[in-house]
Short mmCIF file of C-alpha atoms in Angstrom, two decimals:
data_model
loop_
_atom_site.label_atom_id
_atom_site.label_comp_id
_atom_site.label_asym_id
_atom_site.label_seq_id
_atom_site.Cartn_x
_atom_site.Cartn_y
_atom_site.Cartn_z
CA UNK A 472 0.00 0.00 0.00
CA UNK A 473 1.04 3.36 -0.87
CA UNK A 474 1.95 5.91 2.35
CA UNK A 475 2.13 9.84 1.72
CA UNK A 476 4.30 11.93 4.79
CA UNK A 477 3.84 15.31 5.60
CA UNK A 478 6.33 16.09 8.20
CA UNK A 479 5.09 19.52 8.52
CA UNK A 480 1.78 19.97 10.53
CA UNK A 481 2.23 23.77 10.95
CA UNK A 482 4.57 26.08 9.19
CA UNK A 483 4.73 29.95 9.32
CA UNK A 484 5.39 32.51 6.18
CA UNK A 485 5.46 36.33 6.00
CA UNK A 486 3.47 38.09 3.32
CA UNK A 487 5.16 37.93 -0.01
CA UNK A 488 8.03 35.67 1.31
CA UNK A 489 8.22 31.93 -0.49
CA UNK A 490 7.79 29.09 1.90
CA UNK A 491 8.10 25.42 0.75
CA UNK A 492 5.98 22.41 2.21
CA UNK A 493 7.27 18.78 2.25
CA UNK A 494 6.07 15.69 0.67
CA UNK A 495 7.21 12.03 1.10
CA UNK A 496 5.93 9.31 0.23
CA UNK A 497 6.44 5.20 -0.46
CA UNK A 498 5.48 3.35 -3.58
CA UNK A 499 6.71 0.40 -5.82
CA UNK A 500 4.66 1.63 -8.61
CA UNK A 501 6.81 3.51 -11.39
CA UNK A 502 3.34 4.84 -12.55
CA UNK A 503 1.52 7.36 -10.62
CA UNK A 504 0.48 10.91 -10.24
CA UNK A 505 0.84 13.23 -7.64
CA UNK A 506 -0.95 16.40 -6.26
CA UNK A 507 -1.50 19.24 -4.15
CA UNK A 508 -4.70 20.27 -2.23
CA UNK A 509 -5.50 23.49 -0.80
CA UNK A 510 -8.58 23.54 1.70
CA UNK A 511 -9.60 26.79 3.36
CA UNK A 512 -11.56 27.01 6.77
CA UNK A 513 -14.78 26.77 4.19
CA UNK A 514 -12.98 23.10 3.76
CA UNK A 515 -13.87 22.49 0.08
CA UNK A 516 -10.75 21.67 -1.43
CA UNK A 517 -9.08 22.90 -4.54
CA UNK A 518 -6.68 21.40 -6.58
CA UNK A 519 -3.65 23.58 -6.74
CA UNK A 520 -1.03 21.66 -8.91
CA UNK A 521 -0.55 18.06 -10.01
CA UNK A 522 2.60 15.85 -11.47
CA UNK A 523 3.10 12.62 -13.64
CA UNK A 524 5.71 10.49 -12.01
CA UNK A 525 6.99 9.70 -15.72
CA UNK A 526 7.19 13.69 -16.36
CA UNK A 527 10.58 14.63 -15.43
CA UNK A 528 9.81 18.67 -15.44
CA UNK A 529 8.72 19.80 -12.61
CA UNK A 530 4.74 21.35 -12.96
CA UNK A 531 4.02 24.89 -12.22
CA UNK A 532 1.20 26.59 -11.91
CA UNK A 533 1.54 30.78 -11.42
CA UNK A 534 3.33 31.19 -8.17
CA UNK A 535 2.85 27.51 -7.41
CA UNK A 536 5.64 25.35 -8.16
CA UNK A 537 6.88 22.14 -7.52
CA UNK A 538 10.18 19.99 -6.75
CA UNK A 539 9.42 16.69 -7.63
CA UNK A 540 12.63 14.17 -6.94
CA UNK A 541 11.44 10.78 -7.76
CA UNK A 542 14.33 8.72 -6.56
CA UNK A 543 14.12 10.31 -3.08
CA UNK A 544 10.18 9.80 -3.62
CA UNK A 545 10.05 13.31 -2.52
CA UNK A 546 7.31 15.90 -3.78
CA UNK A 547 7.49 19.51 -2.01
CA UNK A 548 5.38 22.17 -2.68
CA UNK A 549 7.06 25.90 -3.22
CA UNK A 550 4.81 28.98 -2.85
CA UNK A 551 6.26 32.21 -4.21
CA UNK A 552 5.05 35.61 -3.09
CA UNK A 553 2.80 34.14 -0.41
CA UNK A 554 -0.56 35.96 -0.10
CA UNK A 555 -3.00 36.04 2.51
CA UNK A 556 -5.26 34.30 0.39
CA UNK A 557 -2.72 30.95 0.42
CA UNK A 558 -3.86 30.62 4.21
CA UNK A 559 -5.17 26.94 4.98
CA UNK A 560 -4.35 23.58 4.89
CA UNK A 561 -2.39 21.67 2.13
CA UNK A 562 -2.29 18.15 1.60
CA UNK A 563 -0.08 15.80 -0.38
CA UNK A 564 -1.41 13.22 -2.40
CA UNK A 565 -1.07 10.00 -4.52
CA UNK A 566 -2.47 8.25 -7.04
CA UNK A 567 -1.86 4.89 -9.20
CA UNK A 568 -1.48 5.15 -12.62
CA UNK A 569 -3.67 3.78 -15.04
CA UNK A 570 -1.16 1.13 -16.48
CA UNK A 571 -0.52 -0.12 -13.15
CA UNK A 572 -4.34 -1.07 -12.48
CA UNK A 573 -4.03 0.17 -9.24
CA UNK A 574 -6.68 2.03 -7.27
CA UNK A 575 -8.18 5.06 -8.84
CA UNK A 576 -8.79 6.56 -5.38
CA UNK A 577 -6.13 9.39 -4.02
CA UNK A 578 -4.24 8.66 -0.53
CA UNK A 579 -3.79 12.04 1.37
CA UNK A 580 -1.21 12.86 3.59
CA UNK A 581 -1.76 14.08 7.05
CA UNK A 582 -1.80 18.23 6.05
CA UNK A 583 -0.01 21.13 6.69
CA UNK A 584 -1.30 24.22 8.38
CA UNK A 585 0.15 27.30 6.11
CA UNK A 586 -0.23 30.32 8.29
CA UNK A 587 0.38 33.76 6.31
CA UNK A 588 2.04 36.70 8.64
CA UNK A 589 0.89 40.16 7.20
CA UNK B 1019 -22.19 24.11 -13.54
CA UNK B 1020 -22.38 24.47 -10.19
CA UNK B 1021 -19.22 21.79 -9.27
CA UNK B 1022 -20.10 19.57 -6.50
CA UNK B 1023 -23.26 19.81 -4.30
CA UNK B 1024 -23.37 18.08 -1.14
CA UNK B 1025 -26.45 17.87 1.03
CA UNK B 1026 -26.98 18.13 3.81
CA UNK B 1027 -23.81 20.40 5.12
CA UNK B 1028 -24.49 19.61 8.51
CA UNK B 1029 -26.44 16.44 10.16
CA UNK B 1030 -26.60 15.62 13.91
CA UNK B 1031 -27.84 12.30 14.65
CA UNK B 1032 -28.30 10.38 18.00
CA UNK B 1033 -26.14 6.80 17.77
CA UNK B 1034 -27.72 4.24 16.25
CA UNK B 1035 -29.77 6.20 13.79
CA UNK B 1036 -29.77 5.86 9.84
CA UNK B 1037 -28.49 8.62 7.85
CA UNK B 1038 -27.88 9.54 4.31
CA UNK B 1039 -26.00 11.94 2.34
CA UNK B 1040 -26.34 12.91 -1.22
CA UNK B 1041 -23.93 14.40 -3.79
CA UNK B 1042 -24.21 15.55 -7.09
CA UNK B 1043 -21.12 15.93 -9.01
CA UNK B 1044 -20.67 17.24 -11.94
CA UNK B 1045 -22.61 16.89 -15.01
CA UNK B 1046 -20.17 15.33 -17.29
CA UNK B 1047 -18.23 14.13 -15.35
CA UNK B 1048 -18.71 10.42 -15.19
CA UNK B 1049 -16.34 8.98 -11.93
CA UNK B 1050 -17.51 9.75 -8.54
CA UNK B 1051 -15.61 9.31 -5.17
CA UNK B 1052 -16.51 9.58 -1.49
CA UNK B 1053 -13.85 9.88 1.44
CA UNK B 1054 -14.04 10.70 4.94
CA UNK B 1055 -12.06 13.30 6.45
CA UNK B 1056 -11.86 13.35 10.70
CA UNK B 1057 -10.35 16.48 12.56
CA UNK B 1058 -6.72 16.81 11.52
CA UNK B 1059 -6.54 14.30 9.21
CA UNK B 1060 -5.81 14.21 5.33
CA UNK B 1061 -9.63 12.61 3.28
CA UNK B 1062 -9.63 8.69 3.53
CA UNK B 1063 -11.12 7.00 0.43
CA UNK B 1064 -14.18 5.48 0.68
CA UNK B 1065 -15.92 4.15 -2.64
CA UNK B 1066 -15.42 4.54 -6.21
CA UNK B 1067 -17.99 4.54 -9.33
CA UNK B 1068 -17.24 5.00 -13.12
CA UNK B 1069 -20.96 5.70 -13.87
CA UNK B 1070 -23.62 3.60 -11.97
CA UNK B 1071 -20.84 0.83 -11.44
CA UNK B 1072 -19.28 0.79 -8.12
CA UNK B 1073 -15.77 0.16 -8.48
CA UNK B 1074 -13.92 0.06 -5.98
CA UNK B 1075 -14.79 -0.24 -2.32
CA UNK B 1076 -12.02 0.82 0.94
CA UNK B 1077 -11.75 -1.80 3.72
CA UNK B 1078 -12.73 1.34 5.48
CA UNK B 1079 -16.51 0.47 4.07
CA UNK B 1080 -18.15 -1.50 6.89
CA UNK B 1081 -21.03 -3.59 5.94
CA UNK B 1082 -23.23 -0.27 7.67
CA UNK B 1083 -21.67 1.27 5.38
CA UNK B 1084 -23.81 1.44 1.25
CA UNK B 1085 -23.23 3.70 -1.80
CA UNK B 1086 -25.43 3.63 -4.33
CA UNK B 1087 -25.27 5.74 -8.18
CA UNK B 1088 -28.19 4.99 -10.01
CA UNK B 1089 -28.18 6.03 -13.48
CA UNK B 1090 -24.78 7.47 -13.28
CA UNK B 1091 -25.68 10.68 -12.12
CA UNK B 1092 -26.00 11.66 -8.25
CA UNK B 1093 -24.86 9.20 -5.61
CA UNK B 1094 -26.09 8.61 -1.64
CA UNK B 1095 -24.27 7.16 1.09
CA UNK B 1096 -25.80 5.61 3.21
CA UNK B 1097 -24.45 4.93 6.94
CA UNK B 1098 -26.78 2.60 9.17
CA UNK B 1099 -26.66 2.23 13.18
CA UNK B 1100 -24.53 4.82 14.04
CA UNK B 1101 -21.86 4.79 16.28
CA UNK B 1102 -20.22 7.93 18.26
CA UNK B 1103 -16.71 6.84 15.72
CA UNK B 1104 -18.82 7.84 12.36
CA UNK B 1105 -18.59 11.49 13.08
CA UNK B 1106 -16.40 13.04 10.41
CA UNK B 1107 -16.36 15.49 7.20
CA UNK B 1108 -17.96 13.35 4.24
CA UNK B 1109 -16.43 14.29 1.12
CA UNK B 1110 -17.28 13.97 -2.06
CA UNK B 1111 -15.58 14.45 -6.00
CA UNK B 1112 -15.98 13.82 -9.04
CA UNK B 1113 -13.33 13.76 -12.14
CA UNK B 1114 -13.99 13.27 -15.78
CA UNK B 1115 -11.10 11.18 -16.39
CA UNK B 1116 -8.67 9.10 -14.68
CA UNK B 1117 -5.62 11.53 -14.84
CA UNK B 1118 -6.50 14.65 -14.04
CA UNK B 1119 -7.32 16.01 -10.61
CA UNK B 1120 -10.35 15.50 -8.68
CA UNK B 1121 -13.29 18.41 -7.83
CA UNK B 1122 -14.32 17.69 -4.45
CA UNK B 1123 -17.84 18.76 -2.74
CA UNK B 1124 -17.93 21.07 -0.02
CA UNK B 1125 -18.46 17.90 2.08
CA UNK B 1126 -20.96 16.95 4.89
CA UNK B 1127 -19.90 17.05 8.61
CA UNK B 1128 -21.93 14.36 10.43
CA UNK B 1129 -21.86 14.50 14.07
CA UNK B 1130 -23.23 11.48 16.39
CA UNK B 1131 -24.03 12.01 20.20
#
């Protein structure tokens, strides 16, 4: 079974400053896809960025951007020119690949709490 | 396009009650998922339907547990004889495809005394 580690459960930015949010995780599968989920105190989440394990550039997405290291199974999340609007909680996650047959359900890590300083 | 309805938001329930949630996901989009999120933890997966099929089910689903998609479109859940450990944030999303990210519901927090 896959496992997805947030290490973080609380970090801290200033306004405008770039912060970056860790992401492990533990497969065998060599196809898979990986995101990042946003979800505000109103706790609908929002997709904010997503990778293909066989992609080897890293996806970005406006001052979202991502470090994906496959061989360290490591995914981290970089925020550039935080805004107080980025304030909630983020969460890893992993999903099979279709070739694999694996499940199409996501596994979710545990969440970080990004607080914004103005 | 609304995205993803959920009803109720909110549902209190005395233990050992029946309830049921509803969510409508997207028009077109044809796969539907429920998870369960509890207070500071990431969503669990639940169930999984491509259209009316049911797909996939977590060991999570207890036999009190039923989903049902009839048609394809909206889906219930169903959760029978609550107990106190049920309380949680039900989530629900929907995708269109297989590889691109889900849109989730803005869930329903059930709460059992």
């Amino acid at each position: 079974a896959q496992t997805v580690t947030q290490s973080q459960p609380e970090m801290s930015v200033q306004e405008a400053e770039t912060v970056t949010l860790s992401c492990t995780y533990d497969t065998s599968e060599s196809d898979y896809y990986l995101f990042w989920y946003k979800q505000p105190p109103s706790r609908q989440m929002i997709l904010v960025i997503r990778q293909e394990a066989y992609k080897q550039q890293n996806a970005t997405e406006n001052r979202f951007s991502v470090n994906f290291q496959k061989a360290a199974k490591s995914f981290s999340l970089k925020i550039s020119d935080s805004q107080l609007g980025d304030a909630a909680m983020y969460f890893c996650a992993y999903r099979s690949g279709d070739s694999g047959g694996g499940a199409d359900g996501l596994t979710f890590g545990k969440g970080t709490h990004l607080i914004i300083q103005p | 396009d609304t995205g993803v309805s959920q009803d109720p938001r909110h549902k209190i329930t005395k233990r050992g009650q029946n309830v049921t949630f509803r969510c409508d996901p997207i028009s077109e989009h044809n796969r539907l998922y429920w998870y369960r999120q509890t207070l500071g933890q990431g969503p669990e997966f639940l169930t999984y339907f491509q259209n009316e099929a049911q797909l996939e089910k977590s060991r999570l689903l207890s036999d009190r547990f039923s989903a049902e998609r009839p048609k394809g479109s909206f889906s219930t859940l169903e959760i029978q004889r609550t107990e106190q450990g049920d309380s949680a944030m039900y989530l629900c999303a929907s995708s269109i495809t297989s590889m691109g990210g889900y849109t989730f519901g803005s869930g329903t927090r059930l709460t059992v005394v």
